[in-house]
Structures are given as C-alpha cells and as structure tokens.
PDB file of C-alpha atoms in Angstrom:
ATOM      1  CA  MET V 560     -15.214  38.397 -40.277  1.00  0.00           C
ATOM      2  CA  SER V 561     -15.913  37.733 -36.620  1.00  0.00           C
ATOM      3  CA  THR V 562     -13.567  38.600 -33.879  1.00  0.00           C
ATOM      4  CA  ALA V 563     -12.813  35.919 -31.363  1.00  0.00           C
ATOM      5  CA  VAL V 564     -13.009  36.950 -27.775  1.00  0.00           C
ATOM      6  CA  SER V 565     -10.079  35.555 -25.914  1.00  0.00           C
ATOM      7  CA  THR V 566     -10.677  34.466 -22.361  1.00  0.00           C
ATOM      8  CA  PRO V 567      -7.594  34.683 -20.231  1.00  0.00           C
ATOM      9  CA  LEU V 568      -6.553  31.417 -18.662  1.00  0.00           C
ATOM     10  CA  PRO V 569      -6.908  31.307 -14.919  1.00  0.00           C
ATOM     11  CA  ASP V 570      -3.714  31.966 -13.005  1.00  0.00           C
ATOM     12  CA  LEU V 571      -2.738  28.584 -11.667  1.00  0.00           C
ATOM     13  CA  SER V 572      -1.378  28.431  -8.163  1.00  0.00           C
ATOM     14  CA  LEU V 573       2.100  27.118  -7.541  1.00  0.00           C
ATOM     15  CA  TYR V 574       0.410  23.890  -6.392  1.00  0.00           C
ATOM     16  CA  ASP V 575      -0.985  23.439  -9.928  1.00  0.00           C
ATOM     17  CA  LYS V 576       2.141  24.639 -11.751  1.00  0.00           C
ATOM     18  CA  ASP V 577       4.946  22.970  -9.826  1.00  0.00           C
ATOM     19  CA  PHE V 578       3.923  20.584  -7.068  1.00  0.00           C
ATOM     20  CA  HIS V 579       7.496  19.945  -5.935  1.00  0.00           C
ATOM     21  CA  ALA V 580       8.213  23.662  -5.558  1.00  0.00           C
ATOM     22  CA  TRP V 581       4.876  24.074  -3.745  1.00  0.00           C
ATOM     23  CA  LEU V 582       5.884  21.397  -1.220  1.00  0.00           C
ATOM     24  CA  PHE V 583       9.135  23.115  -0.338  1.00  0.00           C
ATOM     25  CA  GLN V 584       7.595  26.584  -0.299  1.00  0.00           C
ATOM     26  CA  THR V 585       4.846  25.356   2.017  1.00  0.00           C
ATOM     27  CA  ALA V 586       7.345  23.671   4.338  1.00  0.00           C
ATOM     28  CA  ASP V 587       9.364  26.895   4.437  1.00  0.00           C
ATOM     29  CA  LEU V 588       6.271  29.001   5.210  1.00  0.00           C
ATOM     30  CA  LEU V 589       5.312  26.619   8.012  1.00  0.00           C
ATOM     31  CA  ARG V 590       8.813  26.717   9.510  1.00  0.00           C
ATOM     32  CA  GLN V 591       8.732  30.501   9.458  1.00  0.00           C
ATOM     33  CA  GLY V 592       5.330  30.550  11.136  1.00  0.00           C
ATOM     34  CA  ARG V 593       3.755  32.391   8.190  1.00  0.00           C
ATOM     35  CA  LEU V 594       0.555  30.399   8.508  1.00  0.00           C
ATOM     36  CA  ALA V 595      -1.667  32.980   6.820  1.00  0.00           C
ATOM     37  CA  GLU V 596       0.275  32.437   3.587  1.00  0.00           C
ATOM     38  CA  VAL V 597      -0.049  28.641   3.633  1.00  0.00           C
ATOM     39  CA  ASP V 598      -2.374  27.056   1.079  1.00  0.00           C
ATOM     40  CA  ALA V 599      -4.357  25.288   3.820  1.00  0.00           C
ATOM     41  CA  ALA V 600      -6.900  23.613   1.541  1.00  0.00           C
ATOM     42  CA  HIS V 601      -4.216  21.867  -0.487  1.00  0.00           C
ATOM     43  CA  VAL V 602      -2.204  21.017   2.624  1.00  0.00           C
ATOM     44  CA  ALA V 603      -5.263  19.306   4.114  1.00  0.00           C
ATOM     45  CA  GLU V 604      -5.894  17.438   0.850  1.00  0.00           C
ATOM     46  CA  GLU V 605      -2.286  16.238   0.677  1.00  0.00           C
ATOM     47  CA  LEU V 606      -2.301  15.108   4.313  1.00  0.00           C
ATOM     48  CA  GLU V 607      -5.435  13.050   3.700  1.00  0.00           C
ATOM     49  CA  ASP V 608      -3.858  11.565   0.571  1.00  0.00           C
ATOM     50  CA  MET V 609      -0.751  10.625   2.570  1.00  0.00           C
ATOM     51  CA  GLY V 610      -2.931   8.726   5.024  1.00  0.00           C
ATOM     52  CA  LYS V 611      -4.681   6.901   2.187  1.00  0.00           C
ATOM     53  CA  ARG V 612      -1.331   5.947   0.631  1.00  0.00           C
ATOM     54  CA  GLU V 613      -0.132   4.482   3.935  1.00  0.00           C
ATOM     55  CA  ARG V 614      -3.318   2.440   4.239  1.00  0.00           C
ATOM     56  CA  ARG V 615      -3.097   1.229   0.622  1.00  0.00           C
ATOM     57  CA  ALA V 616       0.572   0.285   1.084  1.00  0.00           C
ATOM     58  CA  LEU V 617      -0.273  -1.738   4.191  1.00  0.00           C
ATOM     59  CA  GLU V 618      -3.062  -3.608   2.395  1.00  0.00           C
ATOM     60  CA  SER V 619      -0.807  -4.208  -0.603  1.00  0.00           C
ATOM     61  CA  HIS V 620       1.881  -5.802   1.579  1.00  0.00           C
ATOM     62  CA  ILE V 621      -0.746  -7.954   3.315  1.00  0.00           C
ATOM     63  CA  ARG V 622      -2.031  -9.102  -0.087  1.00  0.00           C
ATOM     64  CA  ASN V 623       1.486  -9.902  -1.307  1.00  0.00           C
ATOM     65  CA  VAL V 624       2.439 -11.869   1.821  1.00  0.00           C
ATOM     66  CA  THR V 625      -0.841 -13.786   1.548  1.00  0.00           C
ATOM     67  CA  LEU V 626      -0.221 -14.539  -2.130  1.00  0.00           C
ATOM     68  CA  HIS V 627       3.193 -15.973  -1.370  1.00  0.00           C
ATOM     69  CA  LEU V 628       1.915 -17.940   1.623  1.00  0.00           C
ATOM     70  CA  LEU V 629      -0.705 -19.471  -0.661  1.00  0.00           C
ATOM     71  CA  LYS V 630       1.933 -20.454  -3.192  1.00  0.00           C
ATOM     72  CA  TRP V 631       4.173 -21.732  -0.369  1.00  0.00           C
ATOM     73  CA  ARG V 632       1.403 -23.954   1.009  1.00  0.00           C
ATOM     74  CA  TYR V 633      -0.352 -25.122  -2.161  1.00  0.00           C
ATOM     75  CA  GLN V 634       2.624 -25.475  -4.461  1.00  0.00           C
ATOM     76  CA  SER V 635       5.204 -26.713  -1.984  1.00  0.00           C
ATOM     77  CA  ASP V 636       7.136 -28.632  -4.631  1.00  0.00           C
ATOM     78  CA  LYS V 637       8.022 -25.345  -6.332  1.00  0.00           C
ATOM     79  CA  ARG V 638       9.075 -23.290  -3.296  1.00  0.00           C
ATOM     80  CA  THR V 639      11.775 -20.781  -4.058  1.00  0.00           C
ATOM     81  CA  LEU V 640      14.062 -18.497  -2.135  1.00  0.00           C
ATOM     82  CA  SER V 641      12.294 -15.653  -3.917  1.00  0.00           C
ATOM     83  CA  TRP V 642       8.948 -16.596  -2.333  1.00  0.00           C
ATOM     84  CA  ARG V 643      10.591 -16.797   1.101  1.00  0.00           C
ATOM     85  CA  LYS V 644      12.188 -13.385   0.612  1.00  0.00           C
ATOM     86  CA  SER V 645       8.884 -11.893  -0.586  1.00  0.00           C
ATOM     87  CA  ILE V 646       7.122 -13.159   2.529  1.00  0.00           C
ATOM     88  CA  ARG V 647       9.892 -11.952   4.844  1.00  0.00           C
ATOM     89  CA  ASN V 648      10.251  -8.555   3.181  1.00  0.00           C
ATOM     90  CA  GLY V 649       6.494  -8.020   3.092  1.00  0.00           C
ATOM     91  CA  ARG V 650       6.252  -8.754   6.791  1.00  0.00           C
ATOM     92  CA  LEU V 651       9.099  -6.340   7.506  1.00  0.00           C
ATOM     93  CA  GLU V 652       7.342  -3.631   5.492  1.00  0.00           C
ATOM     94  CA  ILE V 653       4.093  -4.286   7.369  1.00  0.00           C
ATOM     95  CA  GLN V 654       5.882  -3.997  10.709  1.00  0.00           C
ATOM     96  CA  ALA V 655       7.571  -0.759   9.633  1.00  0.00           C
ATOM     97  CA  LEU V 656       4.260   0.749   8.507  1.00  0.00           C
ATOM     98  CA  LEU V 657       2.557  -0.256  11.760  1.00  0.00           C
ATOM     99  CA  LYS V 658       5.456   1.125  13.804  1.00  0.00           C
ATOM    100  CA  ASP V 659       5.298   4.461  11.969  1.00  0.00           C
ATOM    101  CA  SER V 660       1.495   4.586  12.059  1.00  0.00           C
ATOM    102  CA  PRO V 661       0.218   2.752  15.146  1.00  0.00           C
ATOM    103  CA  SER V 662      -3.315   3.957  14.431  1.00  0.00           C
ATOM    104  CA  LEU V 663      -3.357   1.391  11.612  1.00  0.00           C
ATOM    105  CA  THR V 664      -2.806  -1.576  13.957  1.00  0.00           C
ATOM    106  CA  SER V 665      -6.541  -2.255  14.178  1.00  0.00           C
ATOM    107  CA  GLN V 666      -6.900  -2.583  10.405  1.00  0.00           C
ATOM    108  CA  PRO V 667      -4.867  -5.595   9.170  1.00  0.00           C
ATOM    109  CA  ALA V 668      -7.585  -8.157   9.958  1.00  0.00           C
ATOM    110  CA  GLN V 669     -10.133  -6.395   7.737  1.00  0.00           C
ATOM    111  CA  MET V 670      -7.446  -5.674   5.147  1.00  0.00           C
ATOM    112  CA  LEU V 671      -6.722  -9.408   4.965  1.00  0.00           C
ATOM    113  CA  VAL V 672     -10.412 -10.104   4.311  1.00  0.00           C
ATOM    114  CA  ASN V 673     -10.434  -7.398   1.621  1.00  0.00           C
ATOM    115  CA  ALA V 674      -7.143  -8.472   0.028  1.00  0.00           C
ATOM    116  CA  TYR V 675      -7.668 -12.226  -0.016  1.00  0.00           C
ATOM    117  CA  PRO V 676      -9.737 -12.449  -3.230  1.00  0.00           C
ATOM    118  CA  ALA V 677      -7.013 -10.612  -5.167  1.00  0.00           C
ATOM    119  CA  ALA V 678      -4.260 -12.697  -3.546  1.00  0.00           C
ATOM    120  CA  ARG V 679      -6.166 -15.857  -4.457  1.00  0.00           C
ATOM    121  CA  ALA V 680      -6.671 -14.700  -8.055  1.00  0.00           C
ATOM    122  CA  ASP V 681      -2.970 -13.852  -8.323  1.00  0.00           C
ATOM    123  CA  ALA V 682      -2.073 -17.278  -6.909  1.00  0.00           C
ATOM    124  CA  VAL V 683      -4.245 -18.921  -9.583  1.00  0.00           C
ATOM    125  CA  ASP V 684      -2.517 -16.890 -12.297  1.00  0.00           C
ATOM    126  CA  GLU V 685       0.994 -17.425 -10.967  1.00  0.00           C
ATOM    127  CA  THR V 686       0.745 -21.138 -10.183  1.00  0.00           C
ATOM    128  CA  GLY V 687      -1.482 -22.343 -12.995  1.00  0.00           C
ATOM    129  CA  LEU V 688      -3.559 -24.202 -10.410  1.00  0.00           C
ATOM    130  CA  SER V 689      -7.335 -24.013 -10.596  1.00  0.00           C
ATOM    131  CA  GLU V 690      -9.285 -21.571  -8.472  1.00  0.00           C
ATOM    132  CA  GLU V 691     -10.710 -24.549  -6.591  1.00  0.00           C
ATOM    133  CA  ALA V 692      -7.198 -25.467  -5.434  1.00  0.00           C
ATOM    134  CA  PHE V 693      -7.313 -22.467  -3.094  1.00  0.00           C
ATOM    135  CA  PRO V 694      -9.917 -22.006  -0.353  1.00  0.00           C
ATOM    136  CA  ALA V 695     -12.669 -19.462  -0.954  1.00  0.00           C
ATOM    137  CA  GLN V 696     -11.951 -17.985   2.486  1.00  0.00           C
ATOM    138  CA  CYS V 697      -8.441 -17.076   3.590  1.00  0.00           C
ATOM    139  CA  PRO V 698      -6.834 -20.089   5.282  1.00  0.00           C
ATOM    140  CA  PHE V 699      -4.539 -17.850   7.332  1.00  0.00           C
ATOM    141  CA  THR V 700      -5.308 -15.671  10.311  1.00  0.00           C
ATOM    142  CA  VAL V 701      -3.969 -12.144  10.367  1.00  0.00           C
ATOM    143  CA  GLU V 702      -1.645 -13.219  13.169  1.00  0.00           C
ATOM    144  CA  GLN V 703      -0.197 -15.930  10.923  1.00  0.00           C
ATOM    145  CA  VAL V 704       0.237 -13.542   8.003  1.00  0.00           C
ATOM    146  CA  LEU V 705       2.166 -11.146  10.239  1.00  0.00           C
ATOM    147  CA  ASP V 706       4.141 -13.764  12.196  1.00  0.00           C
ATOM    148  CA  ALA V 707       7.761 -13.983  11.051  1.00  0.00           C
ATOM    149  CA  GLU V 708       7.939 -17.598  12.249  1.00  0.00           C
ATOM    150  CA  TYR V 709       4.818 -18.820  10.414  1.00  0.00           C
ATOM    151  CA  TRP V 710       5.246 -20.458   7.026  1.00  0.00           C
ATOM    152  CA  GLY V 711       1.889 -22.109   6.497  1.00  0.00           C
ATOM    153  CA  GLU V 712       3.162 -25.651   6.465  1.00  0.00           C
TER     154      GLU V 712
END
C-alpha cells in the first residue's frame, strides 16, 4: 500500500478568491495611503484591462452605428424607428466615451476601418441582401458615422 503525498494548495490571494472584496479592500488601502499593502501588480493589470475595455466598447459602438447606417442606406424601404434609435444611441455612447477618455479621440478612424468588415457581414445577415449589395470599403467617413445629423441618405 503506497502512501499518497499531499501537496498543500497554494494560498490564493484575495484577488483570486473574491475579486469584488479585493476591489474594495484595495480602494480602502489606497484611500488610507497604505501603499505598501496594495497589490500593485494586480492593480496595474486591472487598470490596463479597463483601458482595453473602453477601447473595445468604443469600437463596438462604431461597428453598431455603421451596421445600422448600412441598413438605413441599402434597405431604405424597411427603415424602422429601432434602427434610428440604434444609430442615435450608439452615437451618444461614442460621444460619452470620447468625453470621458479624450485620449481615444484619435482612434475612431482606424476603428471604423477595423470594424467595417464585421458591420458589413452583420448587415448581410440582418438584411438578407447579398454581400455584393454593400461596398467592400466603408462608404461612410468617420465624421459621418459620428455626426448626429448624418443619416446616409
């Protein structure tokens, strides 16, 4: 009969055990100025992740506005209030993100280039039109996508 050697599990940090509690504990430590006790490596990681989420959210709103502008232009006979609201709300979200994070204001043009293929593919799926019905290159400028007065007509 062999005896199994048990290896103790590593003691997980609060970050690994309860992320929510870690957030509030870290905020409290920072407010108290107890910087030596702050889990700096995880704080840095979370800050970077927050920046990535903001960037992804901005690109997602640009893609969604572009999708609805495509449907608005290329399927004009089926325009709905829902499409109009999606375009308006997406633009409002974009403006809010850019207001909160002005360092992102240089990025929407490239984000539009990156997001257009997915917006086009979604437009094909949602409209039932062929891929050829939509231009291979985005027919809208970034200024048009962001302009509350532009409807692509």
